[in-house]
Every structure is written in C-alpha cells, then in structure tokens.
Coordinates of C-alpha atoms in Angstrom, one line a residue:
X1 CA 0.0 0.0 0.0
X2 CA 1.5 3.3 -1.1
X3 CA 1.4 5.9 1.5
X4 CA 0.2 9.1 0.0
X5 CA 1.7 12.4 0.6
X6 CA 0.3 14.8 3.2
X7 CA -2.2 17.4 2.2
X8 CA -0.5 19.9 0.0
X9 CA 2.2 17.5 -1.1
X10 CA 4.8 18.8 1.4
X11 CA 6.5 17.5 4.6
X12 CA 5.2 18.2 8.1
X13 CA 6.3 21.6 9.5
X14 CA 9.3 21.6 11.7
X15 CA 8.8 22.1 15.5
X16 CA 10.6 25.0 17.1
X17 CA 13.6 23.9 19.3
X18 CA 12.9 23.8 23.0
X19 CA 13.8 27.0 24.9
X20 CA 15.6 26.9 28.3
X21 CA 13.5 28.0 31.2
X22 CA 14.0 31.5 32.4
X23 CA 16.6 31.7 35.2
X24 CA 17.8 28.1 34.6
X25 CA 21.4 29.1 33.7
X26 CA 21.6 32.2 35.9
X27 CA 24.8 32.3 38.0
X28 CA 24.1 32.6 41.7
X29 CA 25.9 34.8 44.2
X30 CA 29.5 33.8 45.1
X31 CA 29.8 31.5 48.1
X32 CA 31.6 34.2 50.1
X33 CA 28.5 36.4 50.0
X34 CA 26.1 33.6 50.8
X35 CA 28.1 32.4 53.7
X36 CA 28.6 35.9 55.1
X37 CA 24.8 36.5 54.8
X38 CA 24.1 33.3 56.7
X39 CA 26.6 34.3 59.5
X40 CA 25.0 37.7 59.9
X41 CA 21.4 36.5 59.6
X42 CA 21.9 33.8 62.3
X43 CA 20.2 35.1 65.5
X44 CA 22.2 32.7 67.7
X45 CA 25.4 34.5 66.9
X46 CA 24.2 38.1 67.5
X47 CA 26.7 38.6 70.3
X48 CA 29.5 38.2 67.7
X49 CA 27.9 39.6 64.5
X50 CA 24.5 41.0 63.7
X51 CA 22.5 43.4 61.5
X52 CA 22.2 47.0 62.7
X53 CA 18.8 48.3 63.7
X54 CA 17.8 49.3 60.2
X55 CA 19.1 46.1 58.5
X56 CA 21.2 48.1 56.0
X57 CA 24.6 47.1 57.4
X58 CA 26.1 44.5 59.8
X59 CA 28.4 44.9 62.8
X60 CA 31.1 42.5 64.0
X61 CA 30.8 43.0 67.8
X62 CA 33.6 40.6 68.9
X63 CA 36.3 40.2 66.2
X64 CA 38.2 37.7 68.2
X65 CA 35.3 35.3 68.8
X66 CA 34.0 36.0 65.3
X67 CA 37.4 34.9 63.9
X68 CA 38.0 31.8 66.1
X69 CA 34.4 30.5 65.8
X70 CA 32.5 31.7 62.7
X71 CA 35.3 32.2 60.3
X72 CA 36.8 28.8 61.1
X73 CA 33.3 27.2 60.7
X74 CA 32.3 28.9 57.4
X75 CA 35.7 29.6 55.7
X76 CA 38.1 27.2 57.3
X77 CA 40.4 30.0 58.6
X78 CA 40.5 32.5 61.4
X79 CA 42.1 35.5 59.7
X80 CA 39.9 38.6 60.3
X81 CA 42.1 40.8 58.1
X82 CA 41.6 38.5 55.2
X83 CA 37.8 38.6 55.7
X84 CA 37.9 42.4 55.7
X85 CA 39.9 42.4 52.5
X86 CA 37.4 40.1 50.9
X87 CA 34.6 42.5 51.8
X88 CA 36.5 45.3 50.2
X89 CA 36.8 43.4 46.9
X90 CA 33.0 43.1 46.8
X91 CA 32.5 46.8 47.4
X92 CA 31.6 46.8 51.1
X93 CA 32.4 50.0 53.0
X94 CA 33.4 50.4 56.7
X95 CA 30.9 53.1 57.7
X96 CA 31.7 53.6 61.4
X97 CA 35.3 54.5 62.6
X98 CA 34.6 53.3 66.1
X99 CA 33.5 49.7 65.3
X100 CA 33.6 47.1 62.6
X101 CA 30.4 48.0 60.7
X102 CA 30.2 47.3 57.0
X103 CA 27.5 48.1 54.4
X104 CA 26.7 47.3 50.7
X105 CA 23.7 48.3 48.7
X106 CA 23.1 44.7 47.8
X107 CA 23.6 43.3 51.3
X108 CA 20.3 44.0 53.2
X109 CA 18.4 42.1 55.8
X110 CA 15.6 40.0 54.3
X111 CA 16.8 40.8 50.8
X112 CA 19.0 37.7 50.1
X113 CA 18.1 37.8 46.4
X114 CA 20.0 41.0 46.0
X115 CA 23.3 39.3 46.6
X116 CA 23.5 38.4 42.9
X117 CA 23.8 42.1 42.2
X118 CA 27.1 42.4 44.1
X119 CA 30.1 42.0 41.8
X120 CA 33.7 41.4 42.6
X121 CA 36.1 44.2 41.7
X122 CA 38.6 43.3 39.1
X123 CA 42.3 44.2 39.6
X124 CA 44.1 45.8 36.8
X125 CA 45.9 43.2 34.6
X126 CA 48.9 45.4 33.6
X127 CA 50.4 48.6 34.6
X128 CA 49.4 51.8 32.8
X129 CA 51.6 53.4 30.2
X130 CA 53.1 56.9 30.8
X131 CA 50.7 59.7 31.1
X132 CA 51.6 61.2 27.8
X133 CA 50.5 58.1 25.9
X134 CA 47.2 57.8 27.7
X135 CA 44.1 58.1 25.6
X136 CA 40.6 59.2 26.8
X137 CA 39.5 55.6 27.6
X138 CA 42.6 54.9 29.7
X139 CA 42.2 58.2 31.6
X140 CA 38.7 57.0 32.6
X141 CA 40.3 53.8 33.9
X142 CA 42.8 55.8 35.9
X143 CA 39.9 57.5 37.8
X144 CA 38.9 54.1 39.1
X145 CA 42.4 53.5 40.3
X146 CA 42.4 56.9 42.1
X147 CA 39.2 55.9 43.8
X148 CA 40.8 52.6 44.9
X149 CA 43.8 54.6 46.3
X150 CA 41.4 56.9 48.2
X151 CA 39.7 53.8 49.7
X152 CA 43.0 52.3 50.7
X153 CA 43.9 55.6 52.4
X154 CA 40.6 55.6 54.3
X155 CA 41.2 52.0 55.4
X156 CA 44.7 53.0 56.5
X157 CA 43.3 55.8 58.7
X158 CA 40.7 53.4 60.2
X159 CA 43.5 50.9 61.0
X160 CA 45.6 53.7 62.5
X161 CA 42.7 54.7 64.8
X162 CA 42.2 51.0 65.8
X163 CA 46.0 50.8 66.6
X164 CA 45.8 54.0 68.8
X165 CA 42.8 52.5 70.6
X166 CA 44.6 49.2 71.2
X167 CA 47.7 51.1 72.5
X168 CA 45.5 53.0 74.9
X169 CA 43.9 49.7 76.1
X170 CA 47.4 48.3 76.5
X171 CA 48.5 51.2 78.7
X172 CA 45.4 50.9 80.9
X173 CA 46.1 47.2 81.3
X174 CA 49.7 47.9 82.2
X175 CA 48.6 50.4 84.9
X176 CA 46.1 47.9 86.3
X177 CA 48.8 45.2 86.5
X178 CA 51.1 47.6 88.3
X179 CA 48.4 48.3 90.9
X180 CA 47.8 44.6 91.4
X181 CA 51.5 44.0 91.7
X182 CA 51.7 46.6 94.5
X183 CA 48.8 45.0 96.3
X184 CA 50.5 41.6 96.0
X185 CA 53.7 42.9 97.4
X186 CA 51.9 44.4 100.4
X187 CA 50.2 41.1 101.0
X188 CA 53.5 39.2 100.8
X189 CA 55.1 41.8 103.3
X190 CA 52.3 41.1 105.8
X191 CA 52.8 37.4 105.4
X192 CA 56.5 37.8 106.1
X193 CA 55.8 39.8 109.2
X194 CA 53.4 37.1 110.4
X195 CA 56.0 34.4 109.8
X196 CA 58.6 36.4 111.7
X197 CA 56.3 36.9 114.6
X198 CA 55.5 33.1 114.7
X199 CA 59.2 32.3 114.5
X200 CA 60.0 34.6 117.5
X201 CA 57.2 33.0 119.5
X202 CA 58.4 29.5 118.8
X203 CA 62.1 30.3 119.7
X204 CA 61.2 32.2 122.9
X205 CA 58.5 30.6 125.0
X206 CA 58.4 33.6 127.4
X207 CA 57.5 35.8 124.5
X208 CA 54.0 34.4 124.5
X209 CA 53.7 34.7 128.3
X210 CA 54.7 38.3 128.1
X211 CA 52.1 39.0 125.4
X212 CA 49.4 37.3 127.6
X213 CA 50.4 39.3 130.6
X214 CA 50.3 42.5 128.7
X215 CA 46.9 41.7 127.4
X216 CA 45.7 40.8 130.9
X217 CA 47.1 44.1 132.4
X218 CA 45.5 46.1 129.6
X219 CA 42.1 44.4 130.4
X220 CA 42.5 45.1 134.1
X221 CA 43.3 48.7 133.3
X222 CA 40.3 49.1 131.1
X223 CA 38.0 47.5 133.8
X224 CA 39.5 49.9 136.4
X225 CA 38.8 52.9 134.3
X226 CA 35.3 51.7 133.7
X227 CA 34.7 51.3 137.4
X228 CA 36.2 54.7 138.1
X229 CA 33.8 56.4 135.7
X230 CA 30.8 54.6 137.2
X231 CA 31.8 55.4 140.9
X232 CA 30.2 58.9 141.1
X233 CA 27.0 57.6 139.8
X234 CA 26.9 54.5 142.1
X235 CA 28.2 56.2 145.2
X236 CA 24.7 56.7 146.8
X237 CA 24.1 59.5 149.4
X238 CA 26.3 62.6 149.1
X239 CA 28.7 63.7 151.9
X240 CA 29.6 67.3 152.7
X241 CA 32.5 68.1 155.1
X242 CA 33.0 64.5 156.1
X243 CA 29.3 64.1 157.2
X244 CA 26.9 62.0 155.3
X245 CA 23.8 63.8 154.2
X246 CA 20.7 61.9 153.6
X247 CA 18.6 63.2 150.8
X248 CA 14.9 62.9 151.0
X249 CA 13.1 62.6 147.7

C-alpha cells in the first residue's frame, strides 16, 4: 500500500527547538557572599555579628570570637584581616570608625536575592603606560584606580585609629597590672611579718607569756577605768564636810 503524501504535497512543518527555562542558567551569588549572609542572619550569633537596627549594614561586635568560631566554621580559617579584604573586593564599606560595621547596597536584611547584584572588583591586569600616551578611555580607567587609592587611604586611617585604641587599652592594662603587683607585694610583706612573729614566738616561750600578761594588764586597766567612771553615779548618798547627808526625795 502506497502511502500518500500529506495534504499539500509537502513535509510536516518543523517544530521549534525547546527553549531553556528562564533563570535556569543564571549564575548565583558567590559562596563568600552567601556564607557571610548566613553568618550575619543567624540570630544565635548576634553577640558576635548581627545586623544593625535598620538592617542596612552589619556589625562585628567581637572580632576575636568571630574569627575563632564563625570564620573557622564557614571559611576554614581565622584571619579577620583576610575577611575584611574580601569584603573590600566586593564593594563593602566600613561606615563607622569606632566599630567594625560594613555596608553594601546589595547586602540587606531580608533581601537575600540582591546578593547576585554584588560584583567582585577586578584588579588591573597590567600597569598603565606613561601619562603622555594615555588616551581618553585609559584616563577614565585611571579615575577608578584613584578611587581605589582613596579607599585604601581611608582604610589605613581606620586601621591607625584602631591601633591607637589598642595602645590605649594596653596602657590601661599595664597600669592595672602595676596596681595589682603593688597589692600583691603588700600582702607578701604582711605574710613575712606574720611568719617572723611566729618564729620569734616558737624560739622564745616567754615571749607568748609576756604578750598574755600585757593583754591581761590592759584588760584590768580598762576595767579599772570603767569602774572609776561609774563610781560617782553608784556612790549613793552625798557627803559634805565629812558628814553624810541623807537626801529625801
């Protein structure tokens, strides 16, 4: 049986090729950003790192604990300076000179999807030629380098302020240690005096007897003084000229 041609004598129309779903091949945010977001967003570690009140930046409250615990857990190292350099390469800014607070327009509380908008800065691949040979496009590139230099200068100033603060804390700690050392020396001196006293008491048995006698004499003297003070009150009827006068009340 001969199969007849399709209506119109042609072949069936070709089907359009399948199209990939939207967002299937989108590149997600870098692991550094996702891990940093998880660290900041975890409420159980707010004593080390947390969002600020507005959620537009995050603060590392305890750099030492942050480095030894969170960095080691998420990034397998405990180098806080390396973490700060990574933040700089992704455009984060240190916005408070008195604490480690960082901000980025794409790093916001509750806005995890914005992480894909944060791009890593690219370092220049080769040095620039002399200024006389620079064209208009290269001059525009130099402005970006100048901005990077300004950012490094600001970071240097921040680090210098941190260094001054650490030196002040070191001086305060040193003064506290000196005070504690003086107290310790005073305590040791009292202990030496006590040991000397006990040694004398053991070598000279009459020494303790003399101390006990002195204590008893002092007690007797105090009792005599107390009786003498009470005598005018407890004397009873008054006497004038050697004769006793009885007072009638």
